[in-house]
PDB file of C-alpha atoms in Angstrom:
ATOM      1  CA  UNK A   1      -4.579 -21.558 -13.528  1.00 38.00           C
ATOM      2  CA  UNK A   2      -0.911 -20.947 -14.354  1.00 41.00           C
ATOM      3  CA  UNK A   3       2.150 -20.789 -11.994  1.00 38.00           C
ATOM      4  CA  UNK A   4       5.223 -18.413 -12.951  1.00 40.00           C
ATOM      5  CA  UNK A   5       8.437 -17.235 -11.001  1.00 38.00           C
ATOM      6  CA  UNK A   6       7.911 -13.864  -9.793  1.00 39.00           C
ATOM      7  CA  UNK A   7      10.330 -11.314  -8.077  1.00 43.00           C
ATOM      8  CA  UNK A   8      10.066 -12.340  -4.409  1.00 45.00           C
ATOM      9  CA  UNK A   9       7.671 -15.683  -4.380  1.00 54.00           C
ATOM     10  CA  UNK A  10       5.747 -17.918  -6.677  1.00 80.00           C
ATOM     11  CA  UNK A  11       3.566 -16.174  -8.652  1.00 84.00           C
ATOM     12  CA  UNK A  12      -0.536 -17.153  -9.497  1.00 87.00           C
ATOM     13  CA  UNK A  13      -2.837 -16.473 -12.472  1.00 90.00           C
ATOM     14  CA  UNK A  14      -6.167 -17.391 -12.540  1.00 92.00           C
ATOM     15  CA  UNK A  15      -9.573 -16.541 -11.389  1.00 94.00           C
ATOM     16  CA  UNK A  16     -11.306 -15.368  -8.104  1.00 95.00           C
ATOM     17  CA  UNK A  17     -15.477 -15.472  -7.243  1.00 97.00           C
ATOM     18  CA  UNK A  18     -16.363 -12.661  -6.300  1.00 97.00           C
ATOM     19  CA  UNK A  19     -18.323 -12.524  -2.420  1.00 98.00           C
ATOM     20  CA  UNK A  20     -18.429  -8.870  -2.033  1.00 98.00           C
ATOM     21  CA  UNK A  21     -17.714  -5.398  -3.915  1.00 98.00           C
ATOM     22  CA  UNK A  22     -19.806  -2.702  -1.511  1.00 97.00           C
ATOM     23  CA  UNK A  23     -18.821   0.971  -0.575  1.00 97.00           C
ATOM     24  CA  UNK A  24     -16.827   1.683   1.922  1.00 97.00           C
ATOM     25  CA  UNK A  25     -16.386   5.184   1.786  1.00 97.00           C
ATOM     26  CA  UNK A  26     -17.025   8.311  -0.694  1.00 96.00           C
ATOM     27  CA  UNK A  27     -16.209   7.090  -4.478  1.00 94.00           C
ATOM     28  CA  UNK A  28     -14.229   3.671  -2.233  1.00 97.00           C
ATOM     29  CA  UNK A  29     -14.899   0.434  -3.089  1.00 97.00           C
ATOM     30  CA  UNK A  30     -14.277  -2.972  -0.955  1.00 98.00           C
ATOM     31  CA  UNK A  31     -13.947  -5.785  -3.349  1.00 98.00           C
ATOM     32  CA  UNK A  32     -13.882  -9.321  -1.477  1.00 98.00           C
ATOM     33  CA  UNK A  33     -12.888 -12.279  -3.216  1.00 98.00           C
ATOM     34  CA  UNK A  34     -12.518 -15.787  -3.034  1.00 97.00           C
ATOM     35  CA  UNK A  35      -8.523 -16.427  -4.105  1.00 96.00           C
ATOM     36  CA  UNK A  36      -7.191 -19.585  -1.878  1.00 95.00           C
ATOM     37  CA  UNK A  37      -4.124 -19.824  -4.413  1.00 94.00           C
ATOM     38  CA  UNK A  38      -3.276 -15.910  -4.155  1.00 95.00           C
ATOM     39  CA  UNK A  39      -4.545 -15.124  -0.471  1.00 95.00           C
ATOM     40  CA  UNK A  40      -1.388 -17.803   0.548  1.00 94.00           C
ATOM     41  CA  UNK A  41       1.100 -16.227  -1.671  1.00 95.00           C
ATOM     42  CA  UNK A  42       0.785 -12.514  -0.996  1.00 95.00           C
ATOM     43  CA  UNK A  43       2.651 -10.362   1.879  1.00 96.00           C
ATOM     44  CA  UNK A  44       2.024  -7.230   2.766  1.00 97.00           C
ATOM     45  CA  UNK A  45       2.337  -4.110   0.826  1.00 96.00           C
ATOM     46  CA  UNK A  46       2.426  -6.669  -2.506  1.00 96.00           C
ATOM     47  CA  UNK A  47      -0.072  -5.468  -5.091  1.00 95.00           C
ATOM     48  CA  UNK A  48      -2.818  -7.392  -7.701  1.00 95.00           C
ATOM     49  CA  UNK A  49      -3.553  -7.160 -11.662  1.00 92.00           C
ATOM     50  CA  UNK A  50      -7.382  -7.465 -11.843  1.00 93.00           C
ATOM     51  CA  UNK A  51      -9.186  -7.911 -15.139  1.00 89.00           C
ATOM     52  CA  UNK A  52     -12.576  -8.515 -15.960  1.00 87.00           C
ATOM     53  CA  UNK A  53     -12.488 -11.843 -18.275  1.00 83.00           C
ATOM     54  CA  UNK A  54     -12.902 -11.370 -22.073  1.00 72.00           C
ATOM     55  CA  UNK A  55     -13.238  -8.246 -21.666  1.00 69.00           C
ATOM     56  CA  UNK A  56     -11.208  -5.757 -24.500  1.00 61.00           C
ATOM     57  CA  UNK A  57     -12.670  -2.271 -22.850  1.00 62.00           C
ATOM     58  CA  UNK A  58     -10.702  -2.038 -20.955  1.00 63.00           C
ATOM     59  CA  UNK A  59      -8.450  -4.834 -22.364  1.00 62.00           C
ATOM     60  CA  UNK A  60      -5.288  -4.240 -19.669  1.00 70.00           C
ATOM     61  CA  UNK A  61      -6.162  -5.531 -16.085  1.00 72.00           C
ATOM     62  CA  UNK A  62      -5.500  -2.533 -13.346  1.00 84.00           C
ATOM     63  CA  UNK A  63      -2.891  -2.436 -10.517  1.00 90.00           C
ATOM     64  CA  UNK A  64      -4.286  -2.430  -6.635  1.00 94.00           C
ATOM     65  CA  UNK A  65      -2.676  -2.906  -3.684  1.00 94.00           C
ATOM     66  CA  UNK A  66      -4.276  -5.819  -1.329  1.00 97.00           C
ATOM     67  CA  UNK A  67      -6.147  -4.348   1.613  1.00 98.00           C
ATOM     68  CA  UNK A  68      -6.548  -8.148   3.569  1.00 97.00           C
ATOM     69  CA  UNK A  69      -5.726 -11.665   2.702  1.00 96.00           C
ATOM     70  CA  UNK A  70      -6.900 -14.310   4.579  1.00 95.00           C
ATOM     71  CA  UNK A  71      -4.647 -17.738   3.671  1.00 94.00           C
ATOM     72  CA  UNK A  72      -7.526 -19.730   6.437  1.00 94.00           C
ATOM     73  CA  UNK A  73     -10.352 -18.957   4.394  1.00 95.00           C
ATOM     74  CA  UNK A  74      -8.841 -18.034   0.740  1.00 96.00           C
ATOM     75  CA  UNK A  75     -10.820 -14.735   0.842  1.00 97.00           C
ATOM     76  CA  UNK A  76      -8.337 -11.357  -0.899  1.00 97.00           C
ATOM     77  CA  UNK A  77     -10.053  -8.077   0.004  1.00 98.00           C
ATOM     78  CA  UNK A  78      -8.825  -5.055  -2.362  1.00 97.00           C
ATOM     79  CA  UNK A  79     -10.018  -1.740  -1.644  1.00 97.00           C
ATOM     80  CA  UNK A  80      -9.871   0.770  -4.709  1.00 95.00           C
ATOM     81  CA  UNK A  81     -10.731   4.353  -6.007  1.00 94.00           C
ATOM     82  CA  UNK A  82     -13.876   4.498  -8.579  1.00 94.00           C
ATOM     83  CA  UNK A  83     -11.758   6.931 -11.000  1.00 89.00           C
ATOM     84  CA  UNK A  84     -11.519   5.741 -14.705  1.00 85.00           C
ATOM     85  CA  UNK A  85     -13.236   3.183 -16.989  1.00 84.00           C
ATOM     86  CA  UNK A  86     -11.389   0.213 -15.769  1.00 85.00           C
ATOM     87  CA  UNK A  87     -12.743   0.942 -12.069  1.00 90.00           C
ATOM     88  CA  UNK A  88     -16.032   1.872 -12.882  1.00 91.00           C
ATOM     89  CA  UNK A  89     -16.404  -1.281 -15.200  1.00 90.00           C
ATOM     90  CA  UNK A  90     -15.100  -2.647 -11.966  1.00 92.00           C
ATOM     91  CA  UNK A  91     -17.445  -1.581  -9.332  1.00 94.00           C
ATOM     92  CA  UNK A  92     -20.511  -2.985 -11.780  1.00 93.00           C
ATOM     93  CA  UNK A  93     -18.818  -6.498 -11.472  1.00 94.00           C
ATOM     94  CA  UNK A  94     -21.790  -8.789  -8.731  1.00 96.00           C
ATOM     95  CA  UNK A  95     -21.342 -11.679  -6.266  1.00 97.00           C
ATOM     96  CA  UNK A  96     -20.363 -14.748  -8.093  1.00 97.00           C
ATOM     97  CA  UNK A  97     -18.814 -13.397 -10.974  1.00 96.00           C
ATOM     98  CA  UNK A  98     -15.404 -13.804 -11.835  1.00 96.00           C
ATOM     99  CA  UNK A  99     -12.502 -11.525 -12.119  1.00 95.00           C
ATOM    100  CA  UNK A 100      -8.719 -12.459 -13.604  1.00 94.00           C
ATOM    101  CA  UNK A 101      -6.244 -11.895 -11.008  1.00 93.00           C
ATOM    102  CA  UNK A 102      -2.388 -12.114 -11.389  1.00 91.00           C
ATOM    103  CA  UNK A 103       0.564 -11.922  -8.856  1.00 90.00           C
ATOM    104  CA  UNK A 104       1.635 -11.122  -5.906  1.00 95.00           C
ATOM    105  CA  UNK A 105       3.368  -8.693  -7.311  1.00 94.00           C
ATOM    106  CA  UNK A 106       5.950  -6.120  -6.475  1.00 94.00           C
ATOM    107  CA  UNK A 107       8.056  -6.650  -3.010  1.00 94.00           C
ATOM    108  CA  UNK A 108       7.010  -6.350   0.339  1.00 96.00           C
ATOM    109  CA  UNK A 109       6.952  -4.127   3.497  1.00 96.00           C
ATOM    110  CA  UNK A 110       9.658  -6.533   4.418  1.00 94.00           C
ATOM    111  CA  UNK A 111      12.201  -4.928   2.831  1.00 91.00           C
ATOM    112  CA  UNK A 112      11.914  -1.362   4.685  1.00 93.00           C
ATOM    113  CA  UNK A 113      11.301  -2.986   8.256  1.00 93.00           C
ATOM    114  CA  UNK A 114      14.650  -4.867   7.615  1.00 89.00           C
ATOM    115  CA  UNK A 115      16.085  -1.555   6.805  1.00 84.00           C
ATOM    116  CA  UNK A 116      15.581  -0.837  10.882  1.00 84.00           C
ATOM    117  CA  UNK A 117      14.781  -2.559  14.005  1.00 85.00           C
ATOM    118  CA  UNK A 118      12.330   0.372  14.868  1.00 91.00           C
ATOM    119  CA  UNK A 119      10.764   0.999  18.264  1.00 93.00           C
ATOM    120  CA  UNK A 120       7.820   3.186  17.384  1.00 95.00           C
ATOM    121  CA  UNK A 121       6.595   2.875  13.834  1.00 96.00           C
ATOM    122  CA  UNK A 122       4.396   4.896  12.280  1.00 97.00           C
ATOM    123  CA  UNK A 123       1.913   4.214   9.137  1.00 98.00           C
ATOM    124  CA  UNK A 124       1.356   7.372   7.723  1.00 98.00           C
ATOM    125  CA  UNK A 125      -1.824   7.243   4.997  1.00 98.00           C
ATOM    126  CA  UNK A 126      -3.898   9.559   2.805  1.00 97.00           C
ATOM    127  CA  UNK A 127      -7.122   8.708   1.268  1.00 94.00           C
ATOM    128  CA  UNK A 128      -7.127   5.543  -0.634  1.00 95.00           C
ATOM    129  CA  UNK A 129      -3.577   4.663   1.004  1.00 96.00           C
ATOM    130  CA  UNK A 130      -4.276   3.169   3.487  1.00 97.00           C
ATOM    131  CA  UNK A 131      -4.945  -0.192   1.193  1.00 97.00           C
ATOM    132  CA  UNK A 132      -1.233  -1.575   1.730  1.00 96.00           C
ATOM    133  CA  UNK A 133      -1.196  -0.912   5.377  1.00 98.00           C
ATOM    134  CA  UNK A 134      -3.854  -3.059   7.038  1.00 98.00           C
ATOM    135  CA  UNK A 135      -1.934  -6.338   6.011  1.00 97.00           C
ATOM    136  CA  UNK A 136       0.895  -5.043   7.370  1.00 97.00           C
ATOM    137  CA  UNK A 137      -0.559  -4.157  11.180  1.00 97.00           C
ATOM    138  CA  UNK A 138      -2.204  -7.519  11.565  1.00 96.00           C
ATOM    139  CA  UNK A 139       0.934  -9.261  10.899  1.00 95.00           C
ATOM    140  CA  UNK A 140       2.710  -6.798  13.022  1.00 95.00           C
ATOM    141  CA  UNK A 141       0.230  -7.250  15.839  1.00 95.00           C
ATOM    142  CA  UNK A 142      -0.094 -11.042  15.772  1.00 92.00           C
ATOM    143  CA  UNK A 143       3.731 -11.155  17.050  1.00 91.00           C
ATOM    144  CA  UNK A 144       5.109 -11.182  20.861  1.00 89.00           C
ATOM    145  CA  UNK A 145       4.568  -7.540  22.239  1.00 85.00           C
ATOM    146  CA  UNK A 146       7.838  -8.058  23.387  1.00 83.00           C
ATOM    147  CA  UNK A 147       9.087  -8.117  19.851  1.00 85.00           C
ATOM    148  CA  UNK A 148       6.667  -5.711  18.365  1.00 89.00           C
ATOM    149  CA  UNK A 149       6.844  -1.888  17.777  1.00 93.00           C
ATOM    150  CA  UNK A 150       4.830   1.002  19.089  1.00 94.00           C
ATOM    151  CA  UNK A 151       2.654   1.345  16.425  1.00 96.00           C
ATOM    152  CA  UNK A 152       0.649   4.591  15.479  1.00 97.00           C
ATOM    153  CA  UNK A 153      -1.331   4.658  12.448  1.00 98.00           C
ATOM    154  CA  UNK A 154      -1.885   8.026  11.006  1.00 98.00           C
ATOM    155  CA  UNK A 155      -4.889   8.604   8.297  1.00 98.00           C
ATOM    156  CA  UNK A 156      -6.056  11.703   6.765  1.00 97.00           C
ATOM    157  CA  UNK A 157      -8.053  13.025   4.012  1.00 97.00           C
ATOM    158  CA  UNK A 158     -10.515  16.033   2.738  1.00 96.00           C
ATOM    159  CA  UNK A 159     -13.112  15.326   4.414  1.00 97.00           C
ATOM    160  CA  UNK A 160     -14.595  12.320   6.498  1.00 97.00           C
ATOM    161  CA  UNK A 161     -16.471  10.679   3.782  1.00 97.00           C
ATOM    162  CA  UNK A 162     -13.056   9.800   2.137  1.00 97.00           C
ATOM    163  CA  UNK A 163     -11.922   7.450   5.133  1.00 98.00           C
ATOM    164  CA  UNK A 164     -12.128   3.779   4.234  1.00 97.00           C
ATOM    165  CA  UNK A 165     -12.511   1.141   7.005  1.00 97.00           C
ATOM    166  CA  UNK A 166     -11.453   3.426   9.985  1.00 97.00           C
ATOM    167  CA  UNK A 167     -13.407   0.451  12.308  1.00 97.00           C
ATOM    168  CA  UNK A 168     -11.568  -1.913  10.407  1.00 97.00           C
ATOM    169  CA  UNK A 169      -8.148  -0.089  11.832  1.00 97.00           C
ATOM    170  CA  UNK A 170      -9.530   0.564  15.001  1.00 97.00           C
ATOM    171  CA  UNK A 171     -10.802  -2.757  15.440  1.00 97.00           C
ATOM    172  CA  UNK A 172      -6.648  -4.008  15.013  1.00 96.00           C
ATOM    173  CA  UNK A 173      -6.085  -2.411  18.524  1.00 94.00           C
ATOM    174  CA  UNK A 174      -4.116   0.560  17.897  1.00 96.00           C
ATOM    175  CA  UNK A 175      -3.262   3.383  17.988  1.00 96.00           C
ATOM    176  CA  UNK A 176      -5.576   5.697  15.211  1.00 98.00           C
ATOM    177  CA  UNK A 177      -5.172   9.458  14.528  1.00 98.00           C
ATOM    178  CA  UNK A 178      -7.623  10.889  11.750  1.00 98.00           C
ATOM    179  CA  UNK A 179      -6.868  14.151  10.258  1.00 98.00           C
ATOM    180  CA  UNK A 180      -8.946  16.120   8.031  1.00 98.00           C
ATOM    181  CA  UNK A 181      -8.340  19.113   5.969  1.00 96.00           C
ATOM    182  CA  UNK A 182     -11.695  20.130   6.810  1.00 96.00           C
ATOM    183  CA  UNK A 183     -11.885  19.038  10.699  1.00 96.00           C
ATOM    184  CA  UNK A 184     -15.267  17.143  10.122  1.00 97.00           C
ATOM    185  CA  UNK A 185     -13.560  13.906  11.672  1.00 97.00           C
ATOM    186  CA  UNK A 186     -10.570  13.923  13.977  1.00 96.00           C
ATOM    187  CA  UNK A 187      -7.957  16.457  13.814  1.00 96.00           C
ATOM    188  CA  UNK A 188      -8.280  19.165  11.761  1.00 97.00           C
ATOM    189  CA  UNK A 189      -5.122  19.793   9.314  1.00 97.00           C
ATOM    190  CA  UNK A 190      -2.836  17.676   6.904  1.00 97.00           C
ATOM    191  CA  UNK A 191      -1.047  14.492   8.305  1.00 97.00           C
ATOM    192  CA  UNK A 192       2.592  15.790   8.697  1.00 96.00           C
ATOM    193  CA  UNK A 193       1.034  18.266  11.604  1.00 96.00           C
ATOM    194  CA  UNK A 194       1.014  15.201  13.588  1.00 97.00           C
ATOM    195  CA  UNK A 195       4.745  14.044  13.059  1.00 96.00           C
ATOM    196  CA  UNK A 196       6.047  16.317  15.224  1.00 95.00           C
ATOM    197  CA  UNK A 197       3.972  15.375  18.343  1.00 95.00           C
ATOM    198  CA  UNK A 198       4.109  11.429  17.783  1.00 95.00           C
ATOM    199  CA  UNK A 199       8.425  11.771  17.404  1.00 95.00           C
ATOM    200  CA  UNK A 200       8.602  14.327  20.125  1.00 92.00           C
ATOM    201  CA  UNK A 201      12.258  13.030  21.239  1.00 91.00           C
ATOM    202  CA  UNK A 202      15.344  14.887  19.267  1.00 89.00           C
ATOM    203  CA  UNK A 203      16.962  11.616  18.908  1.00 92.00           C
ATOM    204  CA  UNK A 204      13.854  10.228  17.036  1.00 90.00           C
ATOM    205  CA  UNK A 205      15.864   8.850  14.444  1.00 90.00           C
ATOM    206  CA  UNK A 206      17.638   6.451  16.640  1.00 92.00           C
ATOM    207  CA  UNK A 207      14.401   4.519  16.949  1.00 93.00           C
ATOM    208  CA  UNK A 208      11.751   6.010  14.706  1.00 93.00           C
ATOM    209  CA  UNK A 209      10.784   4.551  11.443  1.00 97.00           C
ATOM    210  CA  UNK A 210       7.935   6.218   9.327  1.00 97.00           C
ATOM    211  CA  UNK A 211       5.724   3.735   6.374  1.00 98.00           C
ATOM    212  CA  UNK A 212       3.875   6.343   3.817  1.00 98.00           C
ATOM    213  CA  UNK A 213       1.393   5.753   1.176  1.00 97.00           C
ATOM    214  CA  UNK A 214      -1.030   8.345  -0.499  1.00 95.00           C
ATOM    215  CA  UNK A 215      -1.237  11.218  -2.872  1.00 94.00           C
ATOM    216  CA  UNK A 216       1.990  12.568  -4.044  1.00 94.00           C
ATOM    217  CA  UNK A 217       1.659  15.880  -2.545  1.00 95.00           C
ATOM    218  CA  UNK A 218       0.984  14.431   0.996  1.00 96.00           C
ATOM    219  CA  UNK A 219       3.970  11.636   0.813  1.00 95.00           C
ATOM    220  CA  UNK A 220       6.182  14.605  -0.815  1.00 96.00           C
ATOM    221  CA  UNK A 221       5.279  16.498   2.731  1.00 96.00           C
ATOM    222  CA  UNK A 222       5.983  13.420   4.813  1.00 97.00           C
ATOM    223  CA  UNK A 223       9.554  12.759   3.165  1.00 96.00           C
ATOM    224  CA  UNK A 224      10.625  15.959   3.381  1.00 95.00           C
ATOM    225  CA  UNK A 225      10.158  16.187   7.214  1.00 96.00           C
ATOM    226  CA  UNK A 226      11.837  13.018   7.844  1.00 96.00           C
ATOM    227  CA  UNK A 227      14.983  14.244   5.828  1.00 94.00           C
ATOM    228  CA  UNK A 228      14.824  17.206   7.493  1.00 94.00           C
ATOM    229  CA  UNK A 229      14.823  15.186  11.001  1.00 94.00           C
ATOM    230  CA  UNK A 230      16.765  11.955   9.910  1.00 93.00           C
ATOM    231  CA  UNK A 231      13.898   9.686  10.619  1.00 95.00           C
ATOM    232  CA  UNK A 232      14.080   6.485   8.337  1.00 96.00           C
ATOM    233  CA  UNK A 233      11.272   6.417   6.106  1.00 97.00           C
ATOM    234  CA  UNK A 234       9.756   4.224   3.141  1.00 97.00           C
ATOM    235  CA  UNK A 235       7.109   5.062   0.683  1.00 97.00           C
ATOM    236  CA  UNK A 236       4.438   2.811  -1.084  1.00 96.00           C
ATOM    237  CA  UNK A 237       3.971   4.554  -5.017  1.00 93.00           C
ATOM    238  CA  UNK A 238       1.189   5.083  -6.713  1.00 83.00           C
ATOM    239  CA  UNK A 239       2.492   5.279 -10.148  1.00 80.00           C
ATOM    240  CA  UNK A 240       0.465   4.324 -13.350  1.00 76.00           C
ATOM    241  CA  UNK A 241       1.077   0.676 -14.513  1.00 73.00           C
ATOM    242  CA  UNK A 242       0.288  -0.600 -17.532  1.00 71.00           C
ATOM    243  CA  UNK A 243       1.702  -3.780 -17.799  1.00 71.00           C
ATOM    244  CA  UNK A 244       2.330  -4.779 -14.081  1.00 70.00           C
ATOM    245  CA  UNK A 245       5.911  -6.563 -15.446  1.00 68.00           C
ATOM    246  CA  UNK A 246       8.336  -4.215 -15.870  1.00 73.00           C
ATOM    247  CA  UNK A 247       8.192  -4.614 -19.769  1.00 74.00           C
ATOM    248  CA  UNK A 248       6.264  -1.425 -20.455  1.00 80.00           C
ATOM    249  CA  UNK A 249       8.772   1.035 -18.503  1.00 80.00           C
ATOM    250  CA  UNK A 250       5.289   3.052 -17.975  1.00 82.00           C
ATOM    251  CA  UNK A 251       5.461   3.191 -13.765  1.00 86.00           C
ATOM    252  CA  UNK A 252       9.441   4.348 -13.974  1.00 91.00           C
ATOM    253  CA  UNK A 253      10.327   6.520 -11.445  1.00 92.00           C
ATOM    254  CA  UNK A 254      14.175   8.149 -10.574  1.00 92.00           C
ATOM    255  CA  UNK A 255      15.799   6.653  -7.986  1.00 92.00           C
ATOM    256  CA  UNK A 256      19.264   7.642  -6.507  1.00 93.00           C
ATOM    257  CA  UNK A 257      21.602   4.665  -7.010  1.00 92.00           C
ATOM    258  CA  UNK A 258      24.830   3.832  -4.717  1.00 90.00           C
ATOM    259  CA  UNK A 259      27.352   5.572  -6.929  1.00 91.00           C
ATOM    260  CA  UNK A 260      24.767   8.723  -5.748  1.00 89.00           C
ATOM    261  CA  UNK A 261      23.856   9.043  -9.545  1.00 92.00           C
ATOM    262  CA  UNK A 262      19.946   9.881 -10.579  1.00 93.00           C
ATOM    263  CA  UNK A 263      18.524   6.299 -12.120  1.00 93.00           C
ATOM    264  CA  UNK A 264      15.373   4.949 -12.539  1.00 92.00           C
ATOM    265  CA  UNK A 265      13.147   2.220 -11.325  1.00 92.00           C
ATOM    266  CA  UNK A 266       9.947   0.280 -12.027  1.00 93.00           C
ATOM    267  CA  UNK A 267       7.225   0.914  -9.318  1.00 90.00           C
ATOM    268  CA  UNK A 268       5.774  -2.144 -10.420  1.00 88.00           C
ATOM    269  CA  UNK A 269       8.808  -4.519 -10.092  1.00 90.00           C
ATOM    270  CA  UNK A 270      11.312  -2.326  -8.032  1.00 92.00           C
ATOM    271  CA  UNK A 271       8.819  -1.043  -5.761  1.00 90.00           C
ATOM    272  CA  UNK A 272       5.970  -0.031  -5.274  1.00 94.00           C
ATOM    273  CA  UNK A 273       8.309   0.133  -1.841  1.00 96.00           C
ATOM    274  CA  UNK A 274      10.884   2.592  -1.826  1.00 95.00           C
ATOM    275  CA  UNK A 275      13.508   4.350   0.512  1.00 96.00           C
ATOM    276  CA  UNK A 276      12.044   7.996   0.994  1.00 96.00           C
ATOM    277  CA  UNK A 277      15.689   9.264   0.592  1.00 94.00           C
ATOM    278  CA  UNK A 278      16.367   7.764  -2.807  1.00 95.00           C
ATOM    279  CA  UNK A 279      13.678   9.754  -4.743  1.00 95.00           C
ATOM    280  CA  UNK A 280      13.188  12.884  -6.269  1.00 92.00           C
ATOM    281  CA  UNK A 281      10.277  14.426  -4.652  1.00 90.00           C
ATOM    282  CA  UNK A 282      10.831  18.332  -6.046  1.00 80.00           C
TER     283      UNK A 282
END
């Protein structure tokens, strides 16, 4: 186990048992883990470097945002997409093994709540996005109502199959709309058909405050309404990491600076949480 200064808290490296790593929905994984060192550490919307240990195929560890943490218990829960090598290596991986983990890494949903003291919030989410958000909503929800927002999570993909831990969400007590492009569960359509009926009010962006993570195409969509109706809104990234530190400038992004200059930034160190109105999205 090793210790290291990272870019909002301590950071940990070192090894987690591994309790569970079942389906939970089409090509999903949930991967449950027993972490006491890193469950304390993270917050939410902060991501996790898993590798499998000596282990050279794939020999880089793979980015994933942290579905649940659990500080009481120690357990991490990280939901991911079976797409490559390094994921299908991972979904092989049984109870009581071990995998590497490193971080927290990357900063917070913190930093785009302070942007605004919103009212209504919504979590906007597309397939495997919704990993950073359910963190986020229990935190949220364990505050005063008197100091929380309206809170409206929005999730949406192909089909029905693709929806990962919709109970899970439900079970949070809010407020869950499920769009598909298909209509087999929910609405039938893409996610942004909703924004206009959940910020009804033309002075939305005096209280409104939108969270997105998902595909590009989908969190394209969702930026570009809320420029087009001044509604503050932050995005969660998806970009390719390699290294997880910055040092590989592999997850760079461009990023409008405060001289209103094009720039870029590191996903993994800058981000993955972003100002919607400071990328390039065309």
């Amino acid at each position: 186990m090793q210790l290291c200064q990272g870019h909002e808290k301590e950071q940990w490296f070192g090894q987690g048992v591994v309790l569970a790593n079942s389906p939970a929905a089409s090509g999903v994984q949930l991967l449950t883990l027993e972490a006491p060192e890193f469950a304390r550490r993270v917050r939410p919307g902060q991501f996790v470097m898993l590798r499998l240990p000596q282990c050279v195929d794939p020999l880089l560890g793979r980015p994933f945002a942290v579905f649940d943490a659990d500080p009481q218990c120690g357990r991490v829960k990280v939901l991911y997409a079976v797409v490559g090598k390094g994921t299908a290596r991972l979904q092989q991986v049984g109870v009581g093994e071990r995998l590497e983990l490193w971080g927290p890494l990357g900063v917070a949903w913190d930093r785009a709540l302070a942007e605004r003291n919103a009212t209504r919030l919504a979590l906007v989410a597309g397939g495997i996005g919704c990993a950073p958000f359910y963190t986020l909503i229990k935190e949220l929800m364990s505050r005063e109502s008197s100091s929380r927002p309206e809170i409206v999570f929005v999730y949406g993909a192909r089909d029905a199959s693709r929806l990962a831990c919709v109970e899970d969400f439900k079970a949070l007590g809010i407020s869950v709309l499920l769009v598909t492009e298909d209509g087999s569960l929910g609405r039938r359509g893409l996610v942004t058909d909703l924004l206009p009926e959940i910020f009804p009010e033309e002075n939305a962006k005096d209280f409104a405050q939108i969270l997105a993570c998902g595909p590009h195409p989908m969190m394209r969509a969702v930026a570009k309404w809320t420029l087009a109706h001044g509604v503050n809104c932050w995005t969660s990234l998806e970009s390719p990491m390699a290294c997880g530190l910055g040092l590989c400038f592999s997850c760079v992004v461009p990023w409008l600076n405060d001289q209103g200059e094009w720039d870029y930034r590191r996903t993994c160190v800058d981000g993955p949480i972003f100002d919607a109105a400071r990328l390039k999205w065309d």
